[in-house]
Short mmCIF file of C-alpha atoms in Angstrom, two decimals:
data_model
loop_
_atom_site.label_atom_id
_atom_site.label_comp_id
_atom_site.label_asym_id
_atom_site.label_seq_id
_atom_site.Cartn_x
_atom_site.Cartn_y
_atom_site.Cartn_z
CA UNK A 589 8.27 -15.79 -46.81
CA UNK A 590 5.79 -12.94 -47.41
CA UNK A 591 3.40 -13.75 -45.23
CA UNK A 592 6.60 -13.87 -42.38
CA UNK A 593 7.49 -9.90 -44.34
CA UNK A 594 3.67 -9.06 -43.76
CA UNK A 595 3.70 -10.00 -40.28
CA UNK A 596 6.72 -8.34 -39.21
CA UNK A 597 5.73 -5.32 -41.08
CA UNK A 598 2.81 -5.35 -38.58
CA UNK A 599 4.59 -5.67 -35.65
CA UNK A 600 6.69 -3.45 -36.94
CA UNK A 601 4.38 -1.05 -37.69
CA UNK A 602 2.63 -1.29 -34.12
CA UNK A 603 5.78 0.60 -32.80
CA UNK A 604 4.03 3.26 -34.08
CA UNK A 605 0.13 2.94 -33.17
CA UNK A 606 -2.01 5.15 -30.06
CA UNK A 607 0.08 8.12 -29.74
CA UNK A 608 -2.27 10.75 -31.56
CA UNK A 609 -0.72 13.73 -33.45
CA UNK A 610 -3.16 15.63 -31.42
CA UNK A 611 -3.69 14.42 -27.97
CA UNK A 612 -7.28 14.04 -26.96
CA UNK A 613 -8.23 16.36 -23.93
CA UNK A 614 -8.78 13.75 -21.45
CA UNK A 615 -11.44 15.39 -18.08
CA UNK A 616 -12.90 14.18 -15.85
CA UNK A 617 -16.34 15.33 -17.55
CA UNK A 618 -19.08 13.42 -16.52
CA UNK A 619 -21.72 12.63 -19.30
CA UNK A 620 -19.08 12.74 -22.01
CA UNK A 621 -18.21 15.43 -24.07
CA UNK A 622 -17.33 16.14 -27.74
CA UNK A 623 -13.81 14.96 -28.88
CA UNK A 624 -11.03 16.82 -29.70
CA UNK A 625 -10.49 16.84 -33.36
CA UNK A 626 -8.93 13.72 -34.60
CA UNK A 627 -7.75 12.93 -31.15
CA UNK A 628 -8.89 9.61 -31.66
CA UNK A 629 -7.23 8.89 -35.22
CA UNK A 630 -7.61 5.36 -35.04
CA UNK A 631 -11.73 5.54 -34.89
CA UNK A 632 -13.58 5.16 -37.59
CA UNK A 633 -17.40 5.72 -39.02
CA UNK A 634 -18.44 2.42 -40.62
CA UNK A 635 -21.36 3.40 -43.20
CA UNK A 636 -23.68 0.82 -45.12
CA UNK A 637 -25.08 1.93 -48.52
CA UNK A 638 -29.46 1.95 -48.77
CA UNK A 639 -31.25 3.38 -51.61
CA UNK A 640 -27.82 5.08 -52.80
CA UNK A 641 -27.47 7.07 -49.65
CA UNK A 642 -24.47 6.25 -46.87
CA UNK A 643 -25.63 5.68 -43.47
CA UNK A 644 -23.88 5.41 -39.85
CA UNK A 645 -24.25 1.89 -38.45
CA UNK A 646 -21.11 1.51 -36.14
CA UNK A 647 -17.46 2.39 -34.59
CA UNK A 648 -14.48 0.52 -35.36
CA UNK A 649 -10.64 0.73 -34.97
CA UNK A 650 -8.14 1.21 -37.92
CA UNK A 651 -5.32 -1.45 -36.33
CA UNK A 652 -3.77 -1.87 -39.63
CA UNK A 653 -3.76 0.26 -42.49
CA UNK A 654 -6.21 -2.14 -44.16
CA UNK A 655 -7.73 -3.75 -41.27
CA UNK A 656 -10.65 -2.16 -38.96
CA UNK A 657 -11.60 -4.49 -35.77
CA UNK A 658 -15.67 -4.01 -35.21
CA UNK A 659 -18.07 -6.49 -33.78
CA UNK A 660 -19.56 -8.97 -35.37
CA UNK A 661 -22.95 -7.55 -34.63
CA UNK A 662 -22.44 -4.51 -36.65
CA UNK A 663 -21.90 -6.61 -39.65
CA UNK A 664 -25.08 -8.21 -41.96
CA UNK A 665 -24.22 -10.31 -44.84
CA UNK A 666 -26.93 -8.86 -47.37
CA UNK A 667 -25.25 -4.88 -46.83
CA UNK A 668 -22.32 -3.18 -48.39
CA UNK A 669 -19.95 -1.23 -46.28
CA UNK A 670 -17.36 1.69 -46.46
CA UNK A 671 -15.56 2.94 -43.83
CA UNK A 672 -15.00 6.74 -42.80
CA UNK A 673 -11.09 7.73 -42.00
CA UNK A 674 -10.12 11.13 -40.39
CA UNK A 675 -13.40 11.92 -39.36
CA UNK A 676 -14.83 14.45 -36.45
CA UNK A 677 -18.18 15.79 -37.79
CA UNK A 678 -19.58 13.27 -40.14
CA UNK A 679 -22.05 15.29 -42.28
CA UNK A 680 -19.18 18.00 -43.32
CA UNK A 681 -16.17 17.50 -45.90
CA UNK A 682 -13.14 17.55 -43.80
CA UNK A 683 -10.01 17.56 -45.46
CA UNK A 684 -7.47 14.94 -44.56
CA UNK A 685 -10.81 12.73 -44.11
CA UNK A 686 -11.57 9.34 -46.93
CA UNK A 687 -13.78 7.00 -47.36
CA UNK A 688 -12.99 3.28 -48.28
CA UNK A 689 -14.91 0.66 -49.55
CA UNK A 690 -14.56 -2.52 -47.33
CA UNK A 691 -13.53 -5.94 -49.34
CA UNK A 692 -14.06 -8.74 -46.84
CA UNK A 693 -16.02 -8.94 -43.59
CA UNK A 694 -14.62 -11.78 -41.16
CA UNK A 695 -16.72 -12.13 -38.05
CA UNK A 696 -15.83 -14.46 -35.72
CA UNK A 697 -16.74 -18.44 -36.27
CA UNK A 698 -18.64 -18.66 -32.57
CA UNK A 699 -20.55 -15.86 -32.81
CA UNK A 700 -24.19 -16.08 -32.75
CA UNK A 701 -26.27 -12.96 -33.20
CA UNK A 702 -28.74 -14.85 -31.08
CA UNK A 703 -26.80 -15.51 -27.85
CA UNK A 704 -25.04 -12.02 -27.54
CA UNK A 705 -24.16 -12.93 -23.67
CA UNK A 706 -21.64 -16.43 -25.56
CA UNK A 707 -19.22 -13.16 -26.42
CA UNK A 708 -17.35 -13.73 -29.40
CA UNK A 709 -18.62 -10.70 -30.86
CA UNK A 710 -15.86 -9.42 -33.28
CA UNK A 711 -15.50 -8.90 -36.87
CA UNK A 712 -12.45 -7.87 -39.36
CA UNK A 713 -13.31 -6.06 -42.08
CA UNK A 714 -10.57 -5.62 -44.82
CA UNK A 715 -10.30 -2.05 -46.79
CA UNK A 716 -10.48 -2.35 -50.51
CA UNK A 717 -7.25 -0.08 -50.58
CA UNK A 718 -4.25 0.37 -47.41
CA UNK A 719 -4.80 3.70 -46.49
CA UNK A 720 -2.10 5.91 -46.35
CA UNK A 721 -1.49 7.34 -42.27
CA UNK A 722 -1.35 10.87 -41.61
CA UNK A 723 -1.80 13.33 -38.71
CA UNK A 724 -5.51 12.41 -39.07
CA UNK A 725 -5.13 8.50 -39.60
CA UNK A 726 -2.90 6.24 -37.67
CA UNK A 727 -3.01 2.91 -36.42
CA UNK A 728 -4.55 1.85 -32.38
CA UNK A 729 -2.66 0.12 -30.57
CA UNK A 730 -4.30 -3.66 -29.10
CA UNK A 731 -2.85 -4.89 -25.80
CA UNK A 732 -0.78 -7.87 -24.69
CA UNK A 733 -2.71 -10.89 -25.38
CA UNK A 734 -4.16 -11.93 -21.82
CA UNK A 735 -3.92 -7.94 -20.19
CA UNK A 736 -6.74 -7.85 -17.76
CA UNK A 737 -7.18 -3.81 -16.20
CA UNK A 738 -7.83 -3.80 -13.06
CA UNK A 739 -11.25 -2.39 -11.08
CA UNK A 740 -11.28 1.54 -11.79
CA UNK A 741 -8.81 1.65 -14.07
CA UNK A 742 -9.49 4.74 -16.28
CA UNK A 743 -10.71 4.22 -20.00
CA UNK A 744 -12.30 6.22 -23.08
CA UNK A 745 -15.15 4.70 -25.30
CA UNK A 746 -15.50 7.01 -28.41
CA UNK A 747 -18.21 7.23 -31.03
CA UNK A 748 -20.86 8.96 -32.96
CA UNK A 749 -23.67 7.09 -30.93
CA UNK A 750 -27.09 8.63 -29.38
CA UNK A 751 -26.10 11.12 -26.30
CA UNK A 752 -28.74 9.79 -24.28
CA UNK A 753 -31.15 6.86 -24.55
CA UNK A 754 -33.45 7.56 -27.21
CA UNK A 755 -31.82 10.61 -27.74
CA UNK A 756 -30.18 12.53 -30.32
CA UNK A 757 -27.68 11.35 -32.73
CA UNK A 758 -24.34 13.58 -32.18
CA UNK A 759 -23.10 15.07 -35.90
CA UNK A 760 -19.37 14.96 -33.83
CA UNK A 761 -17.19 12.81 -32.22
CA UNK A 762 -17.59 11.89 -28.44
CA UNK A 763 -15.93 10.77 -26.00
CA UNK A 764 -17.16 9.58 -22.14
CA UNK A 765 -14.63 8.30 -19.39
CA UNK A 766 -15.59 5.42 -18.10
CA UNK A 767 -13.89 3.22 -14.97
CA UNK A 768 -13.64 -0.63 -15.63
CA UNK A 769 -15.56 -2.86 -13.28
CA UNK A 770 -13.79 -6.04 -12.95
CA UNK A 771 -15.28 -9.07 -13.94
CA UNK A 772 -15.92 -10.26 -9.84
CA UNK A 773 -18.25 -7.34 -9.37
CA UNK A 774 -19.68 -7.16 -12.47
CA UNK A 775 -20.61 -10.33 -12.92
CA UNK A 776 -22.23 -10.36 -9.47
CA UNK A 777 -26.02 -10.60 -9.01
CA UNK A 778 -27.61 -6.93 -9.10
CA UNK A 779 -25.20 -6.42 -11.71
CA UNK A 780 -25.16 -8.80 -15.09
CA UNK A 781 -24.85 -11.77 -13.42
CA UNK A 782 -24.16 -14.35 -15.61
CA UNK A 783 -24.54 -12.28 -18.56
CA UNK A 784 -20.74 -11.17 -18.70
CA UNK A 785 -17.72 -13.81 -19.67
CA UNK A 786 -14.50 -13.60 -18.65
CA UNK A 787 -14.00 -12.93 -22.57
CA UNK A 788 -15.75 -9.13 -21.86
CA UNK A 789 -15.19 -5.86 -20.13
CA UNK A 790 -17.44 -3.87 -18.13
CA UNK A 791 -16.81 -0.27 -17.46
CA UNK A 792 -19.14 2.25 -16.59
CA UNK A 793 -22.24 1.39 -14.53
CA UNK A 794 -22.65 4.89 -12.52
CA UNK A 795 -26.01 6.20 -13.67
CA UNK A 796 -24.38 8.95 -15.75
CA UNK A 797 -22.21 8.22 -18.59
CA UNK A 798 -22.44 4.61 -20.67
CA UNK A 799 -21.55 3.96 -24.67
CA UNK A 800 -25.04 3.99 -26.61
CA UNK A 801 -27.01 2.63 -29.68
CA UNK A 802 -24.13 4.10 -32.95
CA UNK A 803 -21.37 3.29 -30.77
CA UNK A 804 -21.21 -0.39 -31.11
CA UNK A 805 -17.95 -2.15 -33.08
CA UNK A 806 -16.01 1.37 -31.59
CA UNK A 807 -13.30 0.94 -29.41
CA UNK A 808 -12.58 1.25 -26.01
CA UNK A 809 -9.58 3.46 -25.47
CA UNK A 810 -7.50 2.84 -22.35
CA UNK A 811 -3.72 4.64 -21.48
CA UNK A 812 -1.18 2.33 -21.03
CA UNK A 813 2.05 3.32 -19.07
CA UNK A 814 4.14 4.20 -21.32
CA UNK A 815 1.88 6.59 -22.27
CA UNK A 816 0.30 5.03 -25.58
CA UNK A 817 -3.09 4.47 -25.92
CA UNK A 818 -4.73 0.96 -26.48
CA UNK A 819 -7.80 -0.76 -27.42
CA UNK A 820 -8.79 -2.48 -24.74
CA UNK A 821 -12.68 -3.21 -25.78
CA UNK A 822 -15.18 -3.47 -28.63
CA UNK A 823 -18.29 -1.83 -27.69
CA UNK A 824 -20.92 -5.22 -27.70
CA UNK A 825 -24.14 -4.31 -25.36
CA UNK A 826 -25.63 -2.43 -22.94
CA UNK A 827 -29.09 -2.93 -20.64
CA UNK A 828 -32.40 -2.49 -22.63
CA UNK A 829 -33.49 -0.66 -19.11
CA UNK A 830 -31.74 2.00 -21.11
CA UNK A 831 -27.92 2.97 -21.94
CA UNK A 832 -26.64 4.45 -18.70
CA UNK A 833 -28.45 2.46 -15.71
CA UNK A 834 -27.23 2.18 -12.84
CA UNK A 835 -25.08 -0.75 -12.23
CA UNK A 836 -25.34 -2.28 -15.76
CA UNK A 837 -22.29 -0.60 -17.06
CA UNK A 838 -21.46 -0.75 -20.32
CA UNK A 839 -20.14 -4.26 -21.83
CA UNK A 840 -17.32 -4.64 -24.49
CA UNK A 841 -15.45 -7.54 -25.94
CA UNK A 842 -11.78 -7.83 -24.25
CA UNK A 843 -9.79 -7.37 -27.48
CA UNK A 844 -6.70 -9.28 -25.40
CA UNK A 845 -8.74 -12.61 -25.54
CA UNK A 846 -8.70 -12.34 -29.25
CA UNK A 847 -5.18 -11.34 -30.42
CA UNK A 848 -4.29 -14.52 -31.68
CA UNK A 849 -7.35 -14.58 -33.66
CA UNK A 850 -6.85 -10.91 -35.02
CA UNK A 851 -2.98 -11.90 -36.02
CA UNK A 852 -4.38 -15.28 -37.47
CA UNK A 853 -7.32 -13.59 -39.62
CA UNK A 854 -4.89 -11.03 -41.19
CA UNK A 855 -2.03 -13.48 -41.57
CA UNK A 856 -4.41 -15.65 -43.60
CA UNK A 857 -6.42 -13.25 -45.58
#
């Protein structure tokens, strides 16, 4: 019976997930830009601890208030994670902002960190505490299991990840629009091929704008029509030609392929 109370507490709770206190400022700005302050309340800054220092490694998505959806090749068995809430500049103290050490890492059963093209690249990690949501902290929203966008549809991938290949590492929050390519074209030859599943997104691909090494586990942010915003994708890889080349857009795990594994990881944990 509590585990039936904890699930409906979730769904119940969705009700109130992607509708940011303060709307992001959505352009059509090519390159990306910086974020609006906690526009993107469900992101979060997962840190690992080396030589008592805290370190960047990843995005992530708060989806439950102690449940962050990553993937599962952010996560490495010998580190010990935290996870930053509330955040826009990482290296300043914000108030409203936390910190939380992380319990339990789940990554999914089929991945293997050696065949990134299989998919399956997703990890849970529980928070040592339920965080408390605020103007600053609140919940994403994941899509109908099965939801498929369709070519060009409009989406947001978020993160603290290099601005450029090779390049700098942003202090800030970013944010770069990026169209999805559906899985027809880009799994056609002069784009990945076979590389990309039906279990994936692409979106990107122009040359300009892509997600980039720091941004991995982060989410995918896509406007559904009722005006709430969604996770639609776990940033996964990009082309070692380099992170915005042309026709290799940016690839993501499809987040509506796994909802029944999400719902059955925090039912049973």
């Amino acid at each position: 019976m509590i585990r039936t109370l904890l699930l409906s507490t979730l769904v119940a709770g969705a009700l109130s997930c992607g509708d940011p206190t303060y709307p992001p400022y959505v352009t059509r700005v090519v390159g990306g830009e910086e974020a609006r302050p906690n526009s993107w309340p469900w992101q979060v800054s997962l840190q690992y601890s080396s030589n008592g220092k805290w370190y960047h490694t990843c995005g992530g998505s708060l989806i439950a208030n102690n449940w962050v959806l990553t993937a599962a090749h952010c996560i490495s068995s010998s580190r010990t994670y935290r996870v930053g809430l509330g955040k826009h500049n990482l290296y300043t103290a914000e108030s409203g902002s936390l910190v939380v050490s992380v319990s339990k890492t789940v990554v999914h059963k089929d991945w293997n960190s050696n065949q990134v093209s299989k998919g399956n690249d997703i990890a849970l990690l529980k928070l040592a505490n339920p965080v408390s949501l605020t103007d600053k902290i609140q919940l994403a929203c994941l899509p109908p299991a099965g939801t498929i966008l369709p070519n060009n549809y409009p989406c947001y991938v978020t993160g603290w990840g290099r601005l450029q290949t090779n390049g700098a590492l942003p202090d800030v929050l970013q944010q770069g629009r990026l169209l999805v390519v559906d899985y027809a074209t880009c799994s056609s030859s002069g784009w990945w091929g076979s590389t990309v599943k039906t279990s994936m997104i692409c979106a990107g691909g122009d040359g300009v704008i892509s997600s980039c090494n720091g941004d991995s586990g982060g989410p995918l942010n896509c406007q559904a029509s009722d005006g709430r915003w969604e996770v639609h994708g776990i940033v996964s890889f990009g082309s070692s030609l380099g992170c915005n080349y042309y026709h290799k857009p940016s690839v993501f795990t499809r987040v509506s392929n796994y909802i029944d594994w999400i719902n059955s990881v925090i039912a049973n944990n």
